mmCIF file of C-alpha atoms in Angstrom:
data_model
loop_
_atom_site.group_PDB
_atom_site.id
_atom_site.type_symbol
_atom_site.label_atom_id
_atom_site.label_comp_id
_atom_site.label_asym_id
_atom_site.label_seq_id
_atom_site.Cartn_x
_atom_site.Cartn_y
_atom_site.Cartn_z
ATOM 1 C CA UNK X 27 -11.656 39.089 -36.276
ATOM 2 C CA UNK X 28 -12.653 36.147 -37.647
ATOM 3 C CA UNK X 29 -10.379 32.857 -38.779
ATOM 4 C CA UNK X 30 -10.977 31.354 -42.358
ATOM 5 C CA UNK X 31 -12.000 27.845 -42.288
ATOM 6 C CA UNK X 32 -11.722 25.212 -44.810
ATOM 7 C CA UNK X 33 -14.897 23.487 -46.484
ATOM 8 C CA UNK X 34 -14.620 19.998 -46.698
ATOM 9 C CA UNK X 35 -17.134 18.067 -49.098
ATOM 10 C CA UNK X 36 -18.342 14.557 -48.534
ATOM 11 C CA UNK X 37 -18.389 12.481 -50.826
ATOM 12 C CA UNK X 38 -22.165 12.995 -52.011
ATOM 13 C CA UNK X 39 -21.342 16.665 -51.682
ATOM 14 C CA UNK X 40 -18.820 15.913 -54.110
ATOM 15 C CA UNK X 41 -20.498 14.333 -56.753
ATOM 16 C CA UNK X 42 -23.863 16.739 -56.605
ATOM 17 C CA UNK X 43 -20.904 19.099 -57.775
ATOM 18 C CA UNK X 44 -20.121 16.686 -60.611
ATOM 19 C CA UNK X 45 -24.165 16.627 -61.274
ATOM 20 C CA UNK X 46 -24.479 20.248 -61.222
ATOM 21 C CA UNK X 47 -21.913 20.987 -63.632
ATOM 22 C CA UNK X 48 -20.070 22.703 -60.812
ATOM 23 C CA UNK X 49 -16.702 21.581 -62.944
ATOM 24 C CA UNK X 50 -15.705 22.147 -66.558
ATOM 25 C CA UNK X 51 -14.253 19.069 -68.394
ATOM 26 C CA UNK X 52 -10.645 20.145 -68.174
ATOM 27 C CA UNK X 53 -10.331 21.277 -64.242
ATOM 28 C CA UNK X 54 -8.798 18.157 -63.237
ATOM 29 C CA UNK X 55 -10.077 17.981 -59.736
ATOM 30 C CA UNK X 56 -9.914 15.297 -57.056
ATOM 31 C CA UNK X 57 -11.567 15.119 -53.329
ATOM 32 C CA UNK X 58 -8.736 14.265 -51.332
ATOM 33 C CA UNK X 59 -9.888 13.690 -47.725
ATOM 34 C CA UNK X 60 -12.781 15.901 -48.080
ATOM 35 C CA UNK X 61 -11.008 18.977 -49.880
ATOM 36 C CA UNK X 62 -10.573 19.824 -53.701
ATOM 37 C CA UNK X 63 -7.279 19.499 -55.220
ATOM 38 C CA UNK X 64 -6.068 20.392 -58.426
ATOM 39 C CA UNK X 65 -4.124 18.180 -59.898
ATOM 40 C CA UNK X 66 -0.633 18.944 -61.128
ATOM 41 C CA UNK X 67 -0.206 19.298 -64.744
ATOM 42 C CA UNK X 68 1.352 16.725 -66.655
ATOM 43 C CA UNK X 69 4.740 17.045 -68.867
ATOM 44 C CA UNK X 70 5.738 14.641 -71.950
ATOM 45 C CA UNK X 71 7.837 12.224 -70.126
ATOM 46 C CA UNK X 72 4.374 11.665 -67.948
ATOM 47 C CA UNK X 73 2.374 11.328 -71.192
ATOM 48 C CA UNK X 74 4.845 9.190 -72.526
ATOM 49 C CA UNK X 75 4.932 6.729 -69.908
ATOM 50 C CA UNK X 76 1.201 6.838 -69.882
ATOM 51 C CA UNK X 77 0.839 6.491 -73.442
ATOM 52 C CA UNK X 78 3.970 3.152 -73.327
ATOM 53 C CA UNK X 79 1.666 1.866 -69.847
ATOM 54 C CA UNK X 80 -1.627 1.725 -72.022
ATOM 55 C CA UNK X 81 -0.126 -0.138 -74.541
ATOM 56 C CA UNK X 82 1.320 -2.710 -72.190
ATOM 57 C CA UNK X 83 -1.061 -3.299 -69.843
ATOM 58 C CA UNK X 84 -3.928 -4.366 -71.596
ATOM 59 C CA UNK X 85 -1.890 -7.028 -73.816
ATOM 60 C CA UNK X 86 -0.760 -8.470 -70.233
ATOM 61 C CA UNK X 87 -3.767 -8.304 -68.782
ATOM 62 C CA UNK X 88 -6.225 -9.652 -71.029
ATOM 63 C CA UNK X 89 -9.345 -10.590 -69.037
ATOM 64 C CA UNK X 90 -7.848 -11.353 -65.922
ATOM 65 C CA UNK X 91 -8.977 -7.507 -64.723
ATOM 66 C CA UNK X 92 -10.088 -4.437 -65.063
ATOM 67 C CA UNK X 93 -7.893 -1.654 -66.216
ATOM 68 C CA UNK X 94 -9.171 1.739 -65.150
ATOM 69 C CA UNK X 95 -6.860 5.060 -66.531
ATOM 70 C CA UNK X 96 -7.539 8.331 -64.910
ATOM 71 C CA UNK X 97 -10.605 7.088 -63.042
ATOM 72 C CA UNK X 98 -11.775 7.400 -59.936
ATOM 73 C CA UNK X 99 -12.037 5.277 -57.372
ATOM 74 C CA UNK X 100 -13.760 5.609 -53.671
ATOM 75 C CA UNK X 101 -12.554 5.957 -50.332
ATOM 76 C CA UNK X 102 -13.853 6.954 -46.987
ATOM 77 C CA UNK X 103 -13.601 10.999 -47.960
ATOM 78 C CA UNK X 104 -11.599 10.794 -50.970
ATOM 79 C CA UNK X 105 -12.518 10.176 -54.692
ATOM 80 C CA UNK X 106 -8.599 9.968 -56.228
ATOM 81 C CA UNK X 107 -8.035 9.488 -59.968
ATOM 82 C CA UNK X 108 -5.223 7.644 -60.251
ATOM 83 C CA UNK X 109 -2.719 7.330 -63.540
ATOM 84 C CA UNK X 110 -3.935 3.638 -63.553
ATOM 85 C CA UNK X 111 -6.316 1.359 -61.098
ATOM 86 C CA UNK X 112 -6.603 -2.802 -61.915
ATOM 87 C CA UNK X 113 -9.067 -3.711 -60.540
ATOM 88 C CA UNK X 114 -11.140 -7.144 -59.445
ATOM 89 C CA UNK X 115 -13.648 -7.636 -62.384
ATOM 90 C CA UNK X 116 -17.315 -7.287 -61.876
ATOM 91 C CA UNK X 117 -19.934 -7.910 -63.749
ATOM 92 C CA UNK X 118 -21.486 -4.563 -64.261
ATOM 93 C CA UNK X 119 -17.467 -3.070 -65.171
ATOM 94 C CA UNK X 120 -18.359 -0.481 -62.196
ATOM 95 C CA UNK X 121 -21.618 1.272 -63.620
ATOM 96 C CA UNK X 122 -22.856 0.931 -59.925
ATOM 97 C CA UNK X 123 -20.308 2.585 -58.180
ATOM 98 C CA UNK X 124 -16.424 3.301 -58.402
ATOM 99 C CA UNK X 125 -13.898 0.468 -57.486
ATOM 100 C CA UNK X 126 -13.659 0.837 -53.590
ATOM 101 C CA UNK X 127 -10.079 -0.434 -51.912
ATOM 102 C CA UNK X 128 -11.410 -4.077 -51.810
ATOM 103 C CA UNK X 129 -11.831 -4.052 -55.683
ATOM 104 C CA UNK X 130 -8.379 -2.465 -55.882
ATOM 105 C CA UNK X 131 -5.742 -4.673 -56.791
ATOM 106 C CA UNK X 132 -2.834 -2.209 -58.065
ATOM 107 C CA UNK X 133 -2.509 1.484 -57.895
ATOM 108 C CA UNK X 134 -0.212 3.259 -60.091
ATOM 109 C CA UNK X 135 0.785 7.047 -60.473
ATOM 110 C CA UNK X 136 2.764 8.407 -62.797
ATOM 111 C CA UNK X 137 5.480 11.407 -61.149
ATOM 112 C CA UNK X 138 7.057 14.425 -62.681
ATOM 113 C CA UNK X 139 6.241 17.280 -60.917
ATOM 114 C CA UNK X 140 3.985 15.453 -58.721
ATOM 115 C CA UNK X 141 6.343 13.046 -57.415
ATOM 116 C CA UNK X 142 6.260 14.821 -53.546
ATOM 117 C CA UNK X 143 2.616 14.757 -53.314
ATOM 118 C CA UNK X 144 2.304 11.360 -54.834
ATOM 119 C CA UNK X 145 5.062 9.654 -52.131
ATOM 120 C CA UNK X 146 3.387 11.852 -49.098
ATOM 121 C CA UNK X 147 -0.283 12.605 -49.711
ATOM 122 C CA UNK X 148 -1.267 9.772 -52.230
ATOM 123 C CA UNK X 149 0.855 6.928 -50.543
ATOM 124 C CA UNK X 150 -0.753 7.292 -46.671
ATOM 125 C CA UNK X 151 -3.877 7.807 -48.444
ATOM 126 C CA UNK X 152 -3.758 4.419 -49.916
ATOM 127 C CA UNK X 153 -2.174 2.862 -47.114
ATOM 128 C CA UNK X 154 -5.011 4.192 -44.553
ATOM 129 C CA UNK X 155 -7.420 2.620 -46.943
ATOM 130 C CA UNK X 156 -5.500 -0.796 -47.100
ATOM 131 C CA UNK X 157 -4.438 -0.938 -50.603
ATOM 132 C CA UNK X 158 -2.294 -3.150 -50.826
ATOM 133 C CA UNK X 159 0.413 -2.250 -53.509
ATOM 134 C CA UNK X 160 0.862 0.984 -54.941
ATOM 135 C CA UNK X 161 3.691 1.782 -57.310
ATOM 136 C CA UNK X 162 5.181 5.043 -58.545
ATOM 137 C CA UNK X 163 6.690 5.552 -62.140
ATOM 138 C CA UNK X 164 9.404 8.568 -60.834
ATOM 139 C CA UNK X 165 9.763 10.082 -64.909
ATOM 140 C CA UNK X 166 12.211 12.473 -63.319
ATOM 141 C CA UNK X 167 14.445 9.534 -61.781
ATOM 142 C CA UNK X 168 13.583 6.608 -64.473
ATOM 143 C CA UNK X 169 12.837 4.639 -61.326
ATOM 144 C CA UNK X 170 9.791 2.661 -60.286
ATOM 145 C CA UNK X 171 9.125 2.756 -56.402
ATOM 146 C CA UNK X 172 7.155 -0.586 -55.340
ATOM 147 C CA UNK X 173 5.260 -0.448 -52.020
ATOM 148 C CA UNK X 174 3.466 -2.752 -50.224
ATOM 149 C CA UNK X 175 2.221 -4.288 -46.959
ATOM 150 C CA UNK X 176 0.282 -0.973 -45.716
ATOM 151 C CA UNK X 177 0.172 -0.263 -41.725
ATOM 152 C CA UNK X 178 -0.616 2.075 -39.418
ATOM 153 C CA UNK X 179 2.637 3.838 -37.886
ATOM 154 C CA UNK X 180 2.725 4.196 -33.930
ATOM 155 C CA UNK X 181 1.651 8.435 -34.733
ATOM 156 C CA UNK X 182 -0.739 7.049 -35.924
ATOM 157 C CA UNK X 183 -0.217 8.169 -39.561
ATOM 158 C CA UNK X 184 -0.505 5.445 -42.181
ATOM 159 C CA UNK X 185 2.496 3.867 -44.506
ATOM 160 C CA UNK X 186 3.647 0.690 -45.972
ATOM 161 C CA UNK X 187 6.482 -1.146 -44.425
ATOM 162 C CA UNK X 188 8.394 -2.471 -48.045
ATOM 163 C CA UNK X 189 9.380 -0.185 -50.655
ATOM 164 C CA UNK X 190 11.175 -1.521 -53.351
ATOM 165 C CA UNK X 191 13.339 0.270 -56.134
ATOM 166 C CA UNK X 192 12.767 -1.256 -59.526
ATOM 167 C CA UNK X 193 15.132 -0.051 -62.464
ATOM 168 C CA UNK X 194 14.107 0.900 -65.529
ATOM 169 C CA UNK X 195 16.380 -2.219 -67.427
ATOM 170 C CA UNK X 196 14.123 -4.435 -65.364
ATOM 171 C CA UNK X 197 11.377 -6.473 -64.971
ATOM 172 C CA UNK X 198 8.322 -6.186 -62.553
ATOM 173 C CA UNK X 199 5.675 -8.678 -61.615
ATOM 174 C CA UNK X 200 2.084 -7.568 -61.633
ATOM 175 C CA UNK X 201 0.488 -7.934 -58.361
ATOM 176 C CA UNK X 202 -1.671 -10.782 -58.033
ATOM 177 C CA UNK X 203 -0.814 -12.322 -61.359
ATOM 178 C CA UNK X 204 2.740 -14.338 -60.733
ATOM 179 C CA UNK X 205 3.158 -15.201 -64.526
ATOM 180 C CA UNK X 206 2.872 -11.808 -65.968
ATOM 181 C CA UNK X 207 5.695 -9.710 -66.075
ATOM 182 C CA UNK X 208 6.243 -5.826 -67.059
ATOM 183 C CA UNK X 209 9.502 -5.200 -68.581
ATOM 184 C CA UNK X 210 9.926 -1.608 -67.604
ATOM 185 C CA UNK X 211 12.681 -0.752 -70.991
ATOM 186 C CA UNK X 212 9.008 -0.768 -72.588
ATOM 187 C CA UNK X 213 7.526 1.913 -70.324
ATOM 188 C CA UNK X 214 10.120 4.182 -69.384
ATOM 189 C CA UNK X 215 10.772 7.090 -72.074
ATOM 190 C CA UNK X 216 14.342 6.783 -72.848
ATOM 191 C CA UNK X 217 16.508 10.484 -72.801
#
């Protein structure tokens, strides 16, 4: 008898898919460390605080750097599509290629039913690749978890050694920018 095995896809693997047509528009699909995942559906306290975060962050962010919603970016054997990436700007605004994790200057993911994957999966993903702050919007919680400082753990697995809990009455902020500041009453959908 024989055992299934998993396919994993490489990255070029990946996007010949793209090329080929291999997805429809609306499948949602990311290459987490080599294998296709389907991303979780999104309810209206995620669109919500998507919707307040797009309205915020350009106005704060002016020129300073590149604000990337739902796009991917490039790791080792992942292409992720996070809620937001801001991003060092370039010249060419990343027609070449996808930011990579030196580009990255801020990751943020927006959690409903998500929230799991996005603290296990997503956060040691971005640690292993050295981003070096990542924050959650938890939708469910109204809280925003701040993480940064990413090591490797003695198991070898990958994490970042400060979390911080921001409430959503507060103030955050943005990472490398001292003088600009999120107020978070302005993001988080009120019940």
């Amino acid at each position: 008898m024989s055992l299934a095995t998993t396919k994993r896809f490489t990255l070029d693997e990946y996007h010949r898919l793209i090329e080929l047509g291999f997805f429809k528009p609306d499948d949602r699909i990311e290459l987490i460390r080599g294998e296709l995942i389907q991303m979780a559906s999104k309810g209206t306290a995620h669109e919500v605080c998507l919707t307040r975060l797009l309205r915020e962050l350009p106005i704060l962010l002016g020129d300073r750097a590149t604000l990337r919603c739902q796009s991917p970016i490039t790791l080792l054997d992942s292409e992720p599509e996070p809620d937001f990436t801001i991003a060092q700007n370039r010249s060419d605004d990343y027609l070449s290629a996808h930011p990579s994790p030196a580009d990255v200057l801020l990751i943020i993911e927006i959690s409903d039913s998500s929230l799991a994957y996005d603290q296990d999966v997503k956060l040691s993903l971005y640690a292993e690749n050295i981003i070096s702050n990542y924050w959650i919007f938890d939708v469910i919680n109204r809280i925003l978890e701040v993480y940064n400082e990413p090591y490797r753990k003695p198991s070898g697995s990958f994490g970042y050694r400060v979390k911080r809990i921001v409430l959503p009455d507060e103030a955050i902020v943005l990472p490398p920018f001292p003088i600009l500041t999120l107020n978070l009453s302005k993001v988080f959908p009120q019940r």
